XYZ file of C-alpha atoms in Angstrom:
455
model
C 16.143 -21.317 -57.391
C 13.293 -23.298 -55.844
C 15.382 -23.973 -52.744
C 16.302 -20.326 -52.394
C 12.681 -19.286 -52.883
C 11.527 -21.825 -50.301
C 14.100 -20.658 -47.736
C 13.112 -17.064 -48.399
C 9.455 -17.935 -47.880
C 10.195 -19.745 -44.615
C 12.280 -16.817 -43.419
C 9.431 -14.441 -44.168
C 6.967 -16.637 -42.335
C 9.118 -16.699 -39.200
C 9.857 -12.997 -39.479
C 6.160 -12.295 -39.722
C 5.579 -14.522 -36.701
C 8.192 -12.667 -34.701
C 6.952 -9.238 -35.729
C 3.355 -10.064 -34.972
C 4.332 -11.571 -31.667
C 6.065 -8.313 -30.758
C 3.079 -6.161 -31.626
C 0.704 -5.687 -28.724
C -2.230 -4.693 -30.923
C -2.432 -8.060 -32.685
C -1.325 -10.336 -29.854
C -4.929 -11.112 -28.950
C -5.498 -12.773 -32.347
C -2.616 -15.189 -31.843
C -2.142 -18.315 -29.863
C -0.222 -17.600 -26.685
C 2.178 -20.481 -26.196
C 3.220 -21.107 -22.614
C 6.529 -22.731 -21.815
C 4.761 -25.866 -20.550
C 2.803 -26.172 -23.809
C 6.024 -25.769 -25.797
C 7.610 -28.564 -23.764
C 4.596 -30.859 -24.252
C 4.551 -30.309 -28.023
C 8.257 -30.969 -28.255
C 8.074 -34.206 -26.279
C 5.137 -35.332 -28.424
C 6.725 -34.652 -31.819
C 10.453 -35.072 -31.274
C 11.950 -37.954 -33.248
C 14.718 -38.615 -30.734
C 12.108 -39.240 -28.048
C 10.217 -41.612 -30.337
C 13.412 -43.488 -31.193
C 14.391 -43.788 -27.531
C 10.879 -45.081 -26.813
C 11.424 -47.833 -29.386
C 14.599 -48.834 -27.540
C 12.493 -49.260 -24.402
C 10.065 -51.444 -26.354
C 12.996 -53.560 -27.547
C 14.176 -53.985 -23.949
C 10.667 -55.127 -22.977
C 10.804 -57.762 -25.718
C 14.216 -58.936 -24.480
C 12.848 -59.320 -20.957
C 9.817 -61.252 -22.189
C 12.024 -63.556 -24.265
C 14.378 -64.273 -21.363
C 11.392 -65.217 -19.185
C 10.034 -67.511 -21.906
C 13.407 -69.280 -22.032
C 12.528 -70.926 -18.698
C 9.709 -72.916 -20.283
C 10.255 -76.277 -22.014
C 10.887 -76.194 -25.743
C 8.526 -78.101 -28.037
C 9.363 -78.855 -31.670
C 7.749 -80.992 -34.314
C 9.067 -82.162 -37.659
C 8.040 -84.055 -40.786
C 10.557 -85.599 -43.191
C 9.865 -87.112 -46.623
C 12.317 -88.919 -48.901
C 12.108 -90.620 -52.313
C 14.899 -92.683 -53.827
C 15.219 -94.927 -56.881
C 17.884 -96.947 -58.687
C 19.885 -100.089 -58.004
C 20.577 -100.846 -54.404
C 21.522 -103.913 -52.398
C 18.600 -105.470 -50.631
C 18.599 -107.364 -47.380
C 18.926 -110.626 -49.322
C 22.191 -109.390 -50.856
C 20.713 -109.047 -54.349
C 20.981 -105.745 -56.238
C 17.666 -104.549 -57.599
C 16.140 -101.451 -59.169
C 13.791 -99.988 -56.562
C 11.557 -96.957 -56.123
C 10.967 -96.104 -52.473
C 9.054 -93.429 -50.557
C 9.602 -92.795 -46.871
C 7.902 -90.335 -44.486
C 8.524 -89.772 -40.808
C 7.206 -87.445 -38.163
C 8.453 -86.529 -34.717
C 7.619 -84.356 -31.728
C 10.279 -83.514 -29.156
C 10.565 -81.460 -25.991
C 13.469 -80.365 -23.821
C 13.762 -78.679 -20.450
C 16.873 -77.255 -18.820
C 16.818 -78.387 -15.210
C 20.028 -76.650 -14.156
C 22.409 -74.355 -15.968
C 24.248 -72.390 -13.333
C 21.235 -70.080 -12.897
C 22.271 -68.319 -16.102
C 18.680 -67.934 -17.308
C 17.452 -66.601 -13.962
C 20.282 -64.064 -13.881
C 19.623 -63.103 -17.500
C 16.034 -62.263 -16.551
C 17.267 -60.086 -13.693
C 19.801 -58.415 -15.960
C 17.208 -57.696 -18.653
C 14.875 -56.254 -16.040
C 17.618 -53.854 -14.962
C 18.377 -52.988 -18.581
C 14.687 -52.209 -19.095
C 14.790 -49.868 -16.102
C 17.913 -48.284 -17.568
C 16.131 -47.843 -20.890
C 13.171 -46.160 -19.244
C 15.493 -43.858 -17.325
C 17.333 -43.119 -20.552
C 14.003 -42.088 -22.084
C 13.486 -39.693 -19.182
C 17.033 -38.425 -19.679
C 16.309 -37.706 -23.350
C 13.169 -35.832 -22.334
C 15.108 -33.899 -19.702
C 17.792 -32.863 -22.166
C 15.107 -31.702 -24.585
C 13.270 -29.757 -21.893
C 16.438 -27.786 -21.179
C 16.799 -26.957 -24.873
C 13.163 -25.852 -25.122
C 13.512 -23.750 -21.996
C 16.595 -22.019 -23.423
C 14.896 -21.354 -26.776
C 11.709 -20.103 -25.105
C 13.537 -17.631 -22.888
C 15.520 -16.458 -25.912
C 12.243 -15.551 -27.631
C 11.035 -13.708 -24.546
C 14.293 -11.766 -24.338
C 14.454 -10.976 -28.064
C 10.799 -9.854 -28.091
C 11.394 -7.298 -25.386
C 14.704 -6.322 -26.970
C 12.889 -5.632 -30.254
C 10.358 -3.427 -28.477
C 13.203 -1.510 -26.849
C 15.016 -0.956 -30.160
C 11.779 0.237 -31.792
C 11.273 2.748 -29.003
C 14.872 3.882 -29.366
C 14.385 4.290 -33.122
C 11.243 6.380 -32.559
C 13.134 8.660 -30.164
C 16.035 8.972 -32.616
C 13.662 9.981 -35.424
C 11.987 12.577 -33.191
C 15.397 13.966 -32.336
C 16.294 14.172 -36.026
C 13.083 16.040 -36.777
C 13.780 18.472 -33.951
C 17.369 18.988 -35.126
C 16.117 19.626 -38.651
C 13.641 22.208 -37.376
C 16.362 23.962 -35.374
C 18.645 23.896 -38.420
C 15.938 25.541 -40.477
C 15.649 28.184 -37.774
C 19.395 28.717 -37.844
C 20.058 27.346 -34.372
C 21.853 24.146 -35.456
C 24.627 23.201 -37.809
C 24.969 20.486 -40.437
C 27.232 18.641 -38.012
C 24.349 18.368 -35.562
C 22.098 16.993 -38.311
C 24.764 14.457 -39.298
C 25.023 13.222 -35.742
C 21.234 12.895 -35.506
C 21.134 10.957 -38.778
C 23.889 8.685 -37.533
C 21.849 7.984 -34.394
C 18.831 7.088 -36.540
C 20.956 4.775 -38.705
C 22.383 3.085 -35.595
C 18.903 2.661 -34.120
C 17.643 1.145 -37.389
C 20.558 -1.285 -37.414
C 19.841 -2.290 -33.804
C 16.199 -2.876 -34.690
C 17.177 -4.988 -37.715
C 19.546 -7.061 -35.592
C 16.798 -7.534 -32.994
C 14.323 -8.597 -35.699
C 16.792 -11.137 -37.067
C 17.580 -12.481 -33.607
C 13.861 -12.878 -32.859
C 13.319 -14.643 -36.175
C 16.108 -17.102 -35.423
C 14.821 -17.753 -31.902
C 11.328 -18.545 -33.239
C 12.892 -20.788 -35.858
C 14.883 -22.631 -33.172
C 11.809 -23.302 -31.036
C 9.753 -24.469 -34.022
C 12.528 -26.833 -35.029
C 12.661 -28.275 -31.515
C 8.894 -28.826 -31.658
C 9.387 -30.588 -35.038
C 6.926 -28.266 -36.775
C 7.186 -28.407 -40.548
C 7.486 -25.054 -42.388
C 4.112 -25.506 -44.073
C 2.447 -26.072 -40.688
C 3.933 -23.006 -39.008
C 1.297 -20.748 -37.432
C 1.986 -17.380 -35.792
C 2.109 -17.499 -32.024
C 3.368 -15.369 -29.199
C 5.020 -16.424 -25.979
C 4.002 -15.663 -22.440
C 6.438 -13.253 -20.860
C 6.825 -13.367 -17.074
C 5.959 -10.345 -14.994
C 8.427 -8.597 -12.729
C 6.679 -10.114 -9.706
C 7.025 -13.625 -11.157
C 10.712 -13.053 -11.753
C 11.311 -12.102 -8.143
C 9.064 -14.878 -6.797
C 10.936 -17.554 -8.741
C 14.235 -16.684 -7.131
C 14.915 -18.999 -4.202
C 18.531 -19.396 -3.243
C 19.518 -22.862 -2.080
C 22.782 -24.451 -1.082
C 24.675 -26.793 -3.364
C 24.326 -29.670 -0.878
C 20.540 -29.290 -0.666
C 20.081 -29.262 -4.432
C 22.566 -32.090 -5.031
C 21.017 -34.398 -2.409
C 17.645 -34.036 -4.105
C 18.951 -34.141 -7.649
C 21.079 -37.265 -7.225
C 17.926 -39.206 -6.285
C 15.666 -37.955 -9.079
C 17.885 -36.978 -12.001
C 17.543 -39.576 -14.808
C 21.230 -39.382 -15.783
C 22.154 -40.853 -12.402
C 19.446 -43.514 -12.608
C 20.673 -44.607 -16.050
C 24.216 -45.008 -14.728
C 22.977 -46.837 -11.617
C 20.853 -49.348 -13.541
C 23.675 -49.944 -16.029
C 26.020 -50.674 -13.143
C 23.555 -53.132 -11.571
C 22.989 -54.805 -14.946
C 26.743 -55.145 -15.462
C 27.059 -56.684 -12.007
C 24.373 -59.221 -12.872
C 26.216 -59.892 -16.127
C 29.027 -61.436 -14.075
C 26.587 -63.996 -12.653
C 25.304 -64.725 -16.155
C 28.841 -65.401 -17.379
C 29.652 -67.563 -14.371
C 26.669 -69.768 -15.158
C 28.617 -71.363 -18.013
C 31.138 -72.765 -15.511
C 28.619 -75.174 -13.984
C 27.322 -78.410 -15.535
C 24.143 -78.189 -17.577
C 21.399 -80.739 -16.863
C 18.556 -81.162 -19.336
C 15.528 -83.412 -19.632
C 14.360 -84.400 -23.099
C 11.566 -86.503 -24.502
C 10.087 -87.287 -27.878
C 7.826 -89.451 -29.975
C 7.692 -90.295 -33.662
C 6.667 -92.762 -36.329
C 7.620 -93.890 -39.853
C 5.847 -94.760 -43.099
C 7.589 -96.670 -45.937
C 6.303 -97.553 -49.440
C 8.009 -99.397 -52.335
C 6.411 -98.663 -55.709
C 7.698 -101.627 -57.724
C 6.671 -104.492 -55.409
C 4.800 -107.179 -57.350
C 2.162 -107.646 -54.692
C 0.350 -104.560 -53.340
C -0.544 -106.138 -49.983
C 3.187 -106.239 -49.138
C 2.878 -102.478 -48.550
C 0.843 -102.013 -45.365
C -1.520 -99.059 -45.369
C -0.488 -95.662 -44.032
C -2.335 -95.862 -40.688
C -1.047 -99.349 -39.948
C 2.574 -98.354 -40.494
C 2.284 -95.240 -38.346
C 0.746 -97.336 -35.564
C 3.286 -100.157 -35.861
C 6.328 -97.860 -36.171
C 5.316 -95.480 -33.377
C 8.101 -94.953 -30.841
C 8.795 -92.843 -27.729
C 11.892 -91.739 -25.902
C 12.878 -89.928 -22.726
C 16.331 -88.991 -21.548
C 18.505 -87.004 -19.197
C 21.652 -85.274 -20.415
C 24.466 -83.708 -18.433
C 27.040 -81.478 -20.110
C 30.136 -80.784 -18.034
C 32.434 -78.029 -19.292
C 36.036 -79.205 -19.051
C 38.017 -77.062 -21.449
C 36.694 -74.706 -24.128
C 39.660 -72.591 -25.009
C 39.216 -70.443 -21.864
C 36.040 -68.963 -23.367
C 34.083 -69.146 -20.110
C 36.837 -67.624 -17.996
C 37.390 -64.914 -20.579
C 33.656 -64.134 -20.562
C 33.703 -63.793 -16.797
C 36.731 -61.492 -16.931
C 35.097 -59.323 -19.614
C 31.939 -59.114 -17.495
C 33.987 -57.986 -14.498
C 35.719 -55.337 -16.594
C 32.343 -54.095 -17.845
C 31.151 -53.902 -14.252
C 34.168 -51.865 -13.157
C 33.660 -49.558 -16.124
C 29.979 -49.134 -15.195
C 30.999 -48.223 -11.642
C 33.320 -45.554 -12.995
C 30.583 -44.253 -15.304
C 28.187 -43.991 -12.364
C 30.695 -42.138 -10.219
C 31.619 -39.881 -13.141
C 27.936 -39.060 -13.656
C 27.502 -38.157 -9.991
C 30.678 -36.064 -9.977
C 29.610 -34.275 -13.149
C 26.154 -33.664 -11.687
C 27.753 -32.129 -8.610
C 29.789 -29.843 -10.871
C 26.849 -28.672 -12.955
C 24.696 -28.138 -9.852
C 27.469 -26.092 -8.263
C 27.802 -24.102 -11.466
C 24.035 -23.573 -11.659
C 23.940 -22.253 -8.074
C 26.890 -19.956 -8.797
C 25.226 -18.733 -11.987
C 22.035 -18.006 -10.082
C 23.895 -15.980 -7.458
C 25.711 -14.069 -10.178
C 22.423 -13.449 -11.994
C 20.879 -12.005 -8.819
C 23.841 -9.671 -8.348
C 23.794 -8.646 -11.999
C 20.045 -8.021 -11.905
C 20.426 -5.708 -8.919
C 23.420 -3.911 -10.473
C 21.822 -3.405 -13.879
C 18.620 -2.192 -12.240
C 20.553 0.447 -10.317
C 22.597 1.329 -13.394
C 19.473 1.774 -15.506
C 17.889 4.037 -12.909
C 21.055 6.118 -12.674
C 21.427 6.379 -16.462
C 17.735 7.264 -16.809
C 18.041 10.028 -14.221
C 21.209 11.331 -15.899
C 19.551 11.291 -19.295
C 16.517 13.169 -17.992
C 18.793 15.950 -16.728
C 20.791 16.057 -19.975
C 17.590 16.066 -22.008
C 16.168 19.029 -20.061
C 19.390 20.961 -20.511
C 19.555 19.973 -24.167
C 16.046 21.287 -24.766
C 17.086 24.742 -23.513
C 20.375 24.701 -25.398
C 22.719 24.173 -22.440
C 24.065 20.819 -23.755
C 25.287 20.097 -27.270
C 23.951 17.274 -29.399
C 27.081 15.131 -28.918
C 26.696 14.995 -25.144
C 22.994 14.402 -25.549
C 23.563 11.447 -27.904
C 26.194 9.942 -25.618
C 23.830 10.111 -22.635
C 20.990 8.599 -24.610
C 23.237 5.777 -25.864
C 24.338 5.018 -22.304
C 20.695 4.914 -21.211
C 19.814 2.573 -24.080
C 22.704 0.237 -23.321
C 21.741 0.164 -19.659
C 18.181 -0.760 -20.626
C 19.352 -3.624 -22.817
C 21.653 -4.875 -20.062
C 18.750 -4.795 -17.612
C 16.475 -6.733 -19.973
C 19.162 -9.389 -20.403
C 19.817 -9.583 -16.650
C 16.113 -9.790 -15.839
C 15.447 -12.834 -17.987
C 18.784 -14.419 -17.173
C 17.766 -14.272 -13.518
C 14.524 -16.177 -14.189
C 16.272 -18.615 -16.504
C 18.865 -19.486 -13.863
C 16.102 -20.079 -11.327
C 14.334 -22.413 -13.771
C 17.570 -24.309 -14.341
C 17.620 -25.087 -10.621
C 14.013 -26.296 -10.869
C 15.065 -28.444 -13.814
C 17.757 -30.181 -11.774
C 15.302 -30.659 -8.909
C 12.860 -32.389 -11.253
C 10.187 -29.692 -10.887
C 7.756 -28.767 -13.639
C 9.008 -25.824 -15.703
C 6.314 -23.167 -15.716
C 5.616 -19.560 -14.798
């Protein structure tokens, strides 16, 4: 019950938001959210963006660690041991003894040569960091497209709701007029039934438009990661007719693709992954070469026997550390001869990964070319549809005006009048859809060109 009540409350909140946003009289009291502000809020709050940002931070740590691997290692250690019981002494006699021993050491090691594996690992991690940053931009880009779609859906549904409310008002006026004519004996019950059916249809269209607007507001709020309790009514900024026309700029597929392939983050991610995979081959090959290392160390030892009869036989702590102090330095060379083909297998796997990365890069470019071509085609179709629906609306409006004048003087029956009005209403809805689809398609082109989405 609580869940159902909560969902009902949230639905009412969004419905109220949508209804208020569609009402011109109260729009001034609301926040007007531009599309750029919606994008900024989404990028700020979205959890996917935050998670992708953490992946970039992890790549930065990997790069820092690979650079630090070039420096010498330095390690210190302290060991302590106690033993007791019978043991053979140096004289050959077995005695019960209680001994304490402590030792300390400090050692360092430096890889002089290792097939340049560490250098290549640094280069690879740098490329992977660039890939991670590009992947963050890709995640932002994908989200921007979703926000843009949701925002335009609100704009469309807001105007659609206004249109259905106007249609409902006209249908109610027609019903009142039909009722008055029926009372005067100039209409039949069939005419009243048709008028009532038109009112019922108009009410259903308005309800559907209200629900669609509610859902579109809900979608945008979810993208912006706004919790239900933090939801505040807002309206969106609808573009003017002049802005719609100004934002239409037809370009060729080649022009858009040449620009997009250099700026689109999807391509950069694939390119950096391919370069990193190529450097991975050099990293794997490094294990083929001998490894030369320098090492050095120093240490000392302290020993104490508890059950010695004479205390002075146990030198003091400082004396033992000084007397037992030792140093060492060395050079080691490890030559790989045979390790179960692990090195060769690693090199082969790295080459396969590189070839796969090349295919991924080419696939990304090919797919980008397809979506750009589709976006240009969609824009051209949207322009044609906008022009056609505009002409259709004008023609249906003119036809309806004539039918309405003839209907008012009794020369056209109510059935023909309702059919003409329905055709006019459908033409208006088609024009609203075509108008915003035209601007949306233009903004999609801007999106692929890396331009800021605004109007």
